[in-house]
Short mmCIF file of C-alpha atoms and ligand atoms in Angstrom, two decimals:
data_model
loop_
_atom_site.label_atom_id
_atom_site.label_comp_id
_atom_site.label_asym_id
_atom_site.label_seq_id
_atom_site.Cartn_x
_atom_site.Cartn_y
_atom_site.Cartn_z
CA MET A 5 0.00 0.00 0.00
CA THR A 6 1.31 3.51 -0.80
CA SER A 7 2.31 5.40 2.34
CA LEU A 8 0.06 8.28 3.33
CA ARG A 9 2.94 10.19 4.94
CA TYR A 10 6.30 11.58 3.89
CA ASP A 11 9.18 9.50 5.31
CA PRO A 12 10.63 10.47 8.73
CA LEU A 13 13.81 12.15 7.34
CA THR A 14 11.76 14.31 4.96
CA GLN A 15 9.46 15.26 7.84
CA ALA A 16 12.38 16.08 10.16
CA LEU A 17 14.14 18.19 7.52
CA HIS A 18 10.88 19.98 6.64
CA TRP A 19 10.33 21.12 10.24
CA ILE A 20 13.98 21.88 11.11
CA ILE A 21 14.28 24.01 7.97
CA ALA A 22 10.94 25.75 8.64
CA VAL A 23 12.06 26.69 12.20
CA ALA A 24 15.47 27.84 10.88
CA VAL A 25 13.85 30.04 8.21
CA VAL A 26 11.51 31.70 10.71
CA THR A 27 14.38 32.19 13.22
CA ALA A 28 16.68 33.73 10.59
CA TYR A 29 13.83 36.00 9.47
CA ALA A 30 12.98 37.12 13.02
CA ILE A 31 16.65 37.85 13.83
CA GLY A 32 16.99 39.78 10.55
CA LEU A 33 14.03 42.00 11.45
CA VAL A 34 14.80 42.47 15.15
CA ARG A 35 18.43 43.47 14.69
CA GLU A 36 17.49 46.23 12.25
CA ASP A 37 16.13 48.29 15.16
CA LEU A 38 19.01 47.68 17.58
CA PRO A 39 21.76 50.26 18.22
CA LYS A 40 25.11 49.49 16.55
CA GLY A 41 27.38 47.45 18.81
CA ASP A 42 28.71 44.00 19.65
CA PHE A 43 25.29 42.44 20.24
CA ARG A 44 23.96 43.65 16.87
CA THR A 45 27.10 42.32 15.14
CA TRP A 46 26.78 38.98 16.95
CA LEU A 47 23.14 38.72 15.87
CA LEU A 48 24.16 39.26 12.24
CA THR A 49 26.73 36.45 12.55
CA LEU A 50 24.04 34.19 14.03
CA HIS A 51 21.59 35.28 11.31
CA MET A 52 24.08 34.39 8.58
CA SER A 53 24.97 31.03 10.19
CA ILE A 54 21.33 29.98 10.51
CA GLY A 55 20.59 31.25 6.99
CA LEU A 56 23.46 29.24 5.52
CA LEU A 57 22.29 26.20 7.49
CA VAL A 58 18.95 26.52 5.68
CA ALA A 59 20.74 26.26 2.31
CA VAL A 60 22.96 23.34 3.43
CA LEU A 61 20.03 21.35 4.88
CA SER A 62 18.01 22.12 1.74
CA VAL A 63 20.71 20.47 -0.39
CA VAL A 64 20.41 17.34 1.80
CA ARG A 65 16.62 17.54 1.59
CA ILE A 66 16.49 17.82 -2.19
CA GLY A 67 19.16 15.12 -2.60
CA TRP A 68 17.00 12.82 -0.48
CA ARG A 69 13.78 13.86 -2.25
CA VAL A 70 15.04 13.33 -5.84
CA GLY A 71 14.12 9.90 -7.11
CA ARG A 72 11.90 9.22 -4.09
CA THR A 73 8.17 9.22 -4.64
CA ALA A 74 6.12 11.51 -2.41
CA PRO A 75 2.90 10.05 -1.01
CA ALA A 76 0.16 10.08 -3.66
CA PRO A 77 -1.34 13.59 -3.83
CA ILE A 78 -4.60 14.32 -2.03
CA ALA A 79 -7.54 14.05 -4.43
CA ALA A 80 -8.07 17.48 -6.02
CA SER A 81 -8.70 19.01 -9.44
CA PRO A 82 -5.68 19.04 -11.81
CA ALA A 83 -5.57 22.87 -11.49
CA LEU A 84 -5.31 22.69 -7.68
CA GLN A 85 -2.68 19.95 -7.85
CA LEU A 86 -0.68 22.10 -10.26
CA ALA A 87 -1.02 25.12 -7.94
CA ALA A 88 0.23 23.03 -4.98
CA ARG A 89 3.23 21.82 -6.99
CA ALA A 90 4.02 25.35 -8.16
CA GLY A 91 3.82 26.62 -4.57
CA HIS A 92 6.17 23.88 -3.33
CA LEU A 93 8.59 24.56 -6.19
CA ALA A 94 8.61 28.28 -5.35
CA LEU A 95 9.38 27.43 -1.70
CA TYR A 96 12.28 25.19 -2.78
CA VAL A 97 13.65 28.01 -4.98
CA ALA A 98 13.33 30.50 -2.09
CA LEU A 99 15.26 28.15 0.23
CA PHE A 100 18.32 28.82 -1.97
CA ALA A 101 17.59 32.26 -3.41
CA VAL A 102 17.17 34.04 -0.05
CA PRO A 103 20.44 32.76 1.51
CA ALA A 104 22.33 33.16 -1.81
CA VAL A 105 21.38 36.84 -2.21
CA GLY A 106 22.19 37.42 1.50
CA LEU A 107 25.60 35.81 1.05
CA LEU A 108 26.35 37.89 -2.05
CA ALA A 109 25.22 41.08 -0.29
CA ALA A 110 27.49 40.36 2.68
CA TRP A 111 30.51 39.42 0.58
CA ILE A 112 30.17 42.32 -1.87
CA LYS A 113 29.96 44.65 1.16
CA GLY A 114 33.34 43.21 2.21
CA ARG A 115 32.08 41.27 5.25
CA THR A 116 33.65 38.00 6.34
CA VAL A 117 30.70 35.64 6.66
CA GLY A 118 30.75 33.14 9.53
CA PHE A 119 29.21 29.69 9.52
CA PHE A 120 29.00 28.74 13.21
CA GLY A 121 32.60 29.85 13.82
CA LEU A 122 34.00 28.86 10.39
CA PRO A 123 35.12 32.09 8.66
CA LEU A 124 34.18 32.43 4.98
CA PRO A 125 36.07 35.53 3.77
CA SER A 126 34.81 37.35 0.70
CA PRO A 127 36.19 36.13 -2.64
CA LEU A 128 34.44 39.06 -4.39
CA ALA A 129 35.38 42.69 -5.09
CA VAL A 130 33.82 45.20 -2.68
CA ASP A 131 31.13 47.45 -4.20
CA LYS A 132 29.11 49.08 -1.40
CA PRO A 133 26.32 50.67 -3.53
CA PHE A 134 25.71 47.31 -5.29
CA ALA A 135 25.83 45.51 -1.91
CA GLU A 136 23.12 47.85 -0.61
CA GLN A 137 20.92 47.05 -3.62
CA LEU A 138 21.47 43.36 -2.93
CA GLU A 139 20.50 43.91 0.74
CA HIS A 140 17.21 45.43 -0.43
CA LEU A 141 16.68 42.49 -2.81
CA HIS A 142 17.50 40.05 0.04
CA ALA A 143 14.91 41.74 2.28
CA PHE A 144 12.32 41.67 -0.53
CA VAL A 145 12.75 37.96 -1.35
CA ALA A 146 12.79 37.12 2.38
CA HIS A 147 9.45 38.92 2.90
CA ALA A 148 8.00 37.21 -0.19
CA MET A 149 9.19 33.83 1.08
CA LEU A 150 7.62 34.28 4.50
CA LEU A 151 4.35 35.38 2.87
CA LEU A 152 4.38 32.28 0.69
CA ALA A 153 5.26 30.01 3.63
CA GLY A 154 2.48 31.61 5.69
CA GLY A 155 -0.06 30.92 2.93
CA HIS A 156 1.30 27.38 2.56
CA ALA A 157 0.90 26.75 6.33
CA ALA A 158 -2.62 28.23 6.37
CA ILE A 159 -3.68 26.00 3.44
CA ALA A 160 -2.27 22.91 5.21
CA ILE A 161 -4.20 23.78 8.40
CA VAL A 162 -7.47 24.43 6.52
CA HIS A 163 -7.09 21.09 4.69
CA GLN A 164 -6.40 19.19 7.90
CA PHE A 165 -8.99 20.68 10.20
CA LEU A 166 -11.79 21.98 7.92
CA LEU A 167 -11.63 19.75 4.84
CA LYS A 168 -10.38 16.87 7.01
CA ASP A 169 -8.35 15.27 4.22
CA GLY A 170 -5.25 14.52 6.31
CA THR A 171 -2.91 16.98 4.52
CA LEU A 172 -1.00 18.13 7.62
CA ALA A 173 -0.67 14.54 8.86
CA ARG A 174 1.36 13.78 5.72
CA MET A 175 4.18 15.90 7.18
CA LEU A 176 3.77 14.85 10.85
CA PRO A 177 4.29 11.54 12.67
CA PHE A 178 0.99 12.10 14.55
CA LEU A 179 -2.54 13.22 13.46
CA ASP A 180 -4.82 11.01 11.39
CA PRO A 181 -3.61 10.85 7.74
CA ALA A 182 -7.00 9.64 6.47
CA PRO A 183 -9.78 11.10 8.65
CA ASN A 184 -12.33 10.79 5.81
CA ARG A 185 -11.76 7.10 5.22
CA PRO A 186 -14.94 5.03 5.67
CA ALA A 187 -15.06 2.97 8.88
CA GLU A 188 -14.08 -0.68 8.37
C1 HEM B 217 16.41 31.66 5.09
C2 HEM B 217 17.43 32.46 5.24
C3 HEM B 217 17.36 33.96 5.50
C4 HEM B 217 16.28 34.78 5.80
C5 HEM B 217 14.80 34.37 5.93
C6 HEM B 217 16.79 36.12 5.91
C7 HEM B 217 16.03 37.25 6.22
C8 HEM B 217 16.53 38.51 6.44
C9 HEM B 217 15.76 39.65 6.86
C10 HEM B 217 14.25 39.64 7.13
C11 HEM B 217 16.60 40.72 6.97
C12 HEM B 217 16.22 42.16 7.37
C13 HEM B 217 15.88 42.89 6.11
C14 HEM B 217 15.39 44.30 6.31
O1 HEM B 217 14.29 44.48 6.85
O2 HEM B 217 16.10 45.22 5.89
C15 HEM B 217 17.92 40.26 6.59
C16 HEM B 217 19.05 41.06 6.54
C17 HEM B 217 20.29 40.60 6.17
N1 HEM B 217 20.66 39.32 5.91
FE1 HEM B 217 19.43 37.73 5.80
N2 HEM B 217 18.15 36.10 5.68
C18 HEM B 217 18.53 34.81 5.45
C19 HEM B 217 19.81 34.35 5.17
C20 HEM B 217 20.93 35.13 5.10
C21 HEM B 217 22.27 34.67 4.78
C22 HEM B 217 22.65 33.21 4.49
C23 HEM B 217 23.09 35.76 4.79
C24 HEM B 217 24.58 35.85 4.53
C25 HEM B 217 25.42 34.86 4.59
C26 HEM B 217 22.27 36.91 5.13
C27 HEM B 217 22.76 38.21 5.25
C28 HEM B 217 21.99 39.30 5.58
C29 HEM B 217 22.53 40.66 5.63
C30 HEM B 217 23.99 41.06 5.34
C31 HEM B 217 21.45 41.47 6.00
C32 HEM B 217 21.46 43.01 6.14
C33 HEM B 217 21.99 43.40 7.45
C34 HEM B 217 22.05 44.91 7.60
O3 HEM B 217 21.16 45.61 7.12
O4 HEM B 217 23.00 45.34 8.21
N3 HEM B 217 20.97 36.49 5.31
N4 HEM B 217 17.85 38.91 6.28
C1 HEM B 218 9.45 28.37 5.95
C2 HEM B 218 8.59 27.44 6.20
C3 HEM B 218 8.23 26.29 5.26
C4 HEM B 218 8.80 25.88 4.09
C5 HEM B 218 10.00 26.48 3.38
C6 HEM B 218 8.04 24.73 3.62
C7 HEM B 218 8.30 24.03 2.44
C8 HEM B 218 7.60 22.93 2.00
C9 HEM B 218 7.86 22.22 0.76
C10 HEM B 218 8.93 22.62 -0.25
C11 HEM B 218 7.00 21.18 0.68
C12 HEM B 218 6.87 20.15 -0.46
C13 HEM B 218 7.46 18.84 -0.04
C14 HEM B 218 7.70 17.91 -1.23
O1 HEM B 218 6.74 17.38 -1.77
O2 HEM B 218 8.87 17.74 -1.60
C15 HEM B 218 6.18 21.23 1.87
C16 HEM B 218 5.18 20.33 2.17
C17 HEM B 218 4.32 20.47 3.24
N1 HEM B 218 4.35 21.45 4.20
FE1 HEM B 218 5.68 22.96 4.36
N2 HEM B 218 7.02 24.46 4.50
C18 HEM B 218 7.10 25.40 5.54
C19 HEM B 218 6.28 25.51 6.63
C20 HEM B 218 5.17 24.72 6.85
C21 HEM B 218 4.24 24.88 7.93
C22 HEM B 218 4.34 25.98 9.03
C23 HEM B 218 3.28 23.92 7.79
C24 HEM B 218 2.04 23.62 8.61
C25 HEM B 218 1.49 24.38 9.50
C26 HEM B 218 3.63 23.12 6.63
C27 HEM B 218 2.96 22.03 6.17
C28 HEM B 218 3.30 21.25 5.08
C29 HEM B 218 2.57 20.06 4.66
C30 HEM B 218 1.32 19.47 5.33
C31 HEM B 218 3.20 19.57 3.50
C32 HEM B 218 2.77 18.36 2.65
C33 HEM B 218 1.83 18.86 1.60
C34 HEM B 218 1.37 17.80 0.61
O3 HEM B 218 1.57 16.64 0.87
O4 HEM B 218 0.82 18.18 -0.41
N3 HEM B 218 4.78 23.66 6.07
N4 HEM B 218 6.57 22.30 2.66
#
């Protein structure tokens, strides 16, 4: 019988990456309003480390996902299935695009990026005006990503608890993956 859930590694990576994205986003926003100083600088280092972790874990996730069949999609019209696939694809793209633009912005500004204590000095020429444009682009794609992820989460919750088709249970080890199935 085809499994109704994603496998445990896919589930674990999905939730670890989701928490990392939201944490990186929150740190990015909060530090904007802090006065310049050691704490603000430390938060940027933490922001960059967590952001790079998102990209690294996403490589593992996609490597694991390729060639593996996802559970059969929930019954829906072809248009809705296509919309769900397009939304997931956009989220996968954002998992790389947001950290990549952040990394470029930091390097082109001349910053040494840290990955949990491992220094990654800039291999690129410094160009502060271009770096500032990239910072704006980074902020824009990060906001767009969080909007998309918020919509994605809301849709999953509506499916699980209003339409009762077990969508959220596909990504969790608990909850009923087939609440609409007829009683045996
Ligand atoms: C999923 C990953 C990431 C998310 C969601 C994210 C999100 C954000 C957000 C919301 C801001 C504040 C933008 C603003 O309001 O102006 C920000 C700023 C920034 N982020 Fe990221 N970011 C991520 C990854 C990274 C990575 C990997 C790097 C670099 C290695 C990076 C470097 C920066 C820099 C340099 C800034 C600007 C700091 C400043 O204005 O001084 N980010 N990020
Ligand atoms: C930044 C946060 C998030 C990102 C980047 C993200 C990304 C993704 C991606 C790319 C998939 C497709 C998996 C595949 O088929 O390969 C997926 C599936 C899923 N996600 Fe998320 N997600 C996030 C947050 C959430 C949250 C907060 C929830 C629930 C409240 C959620 C619920 C689900 C569910 C139920 C699925 C399976 C959908 C299906 O089988 O059609 N996700 N997610």
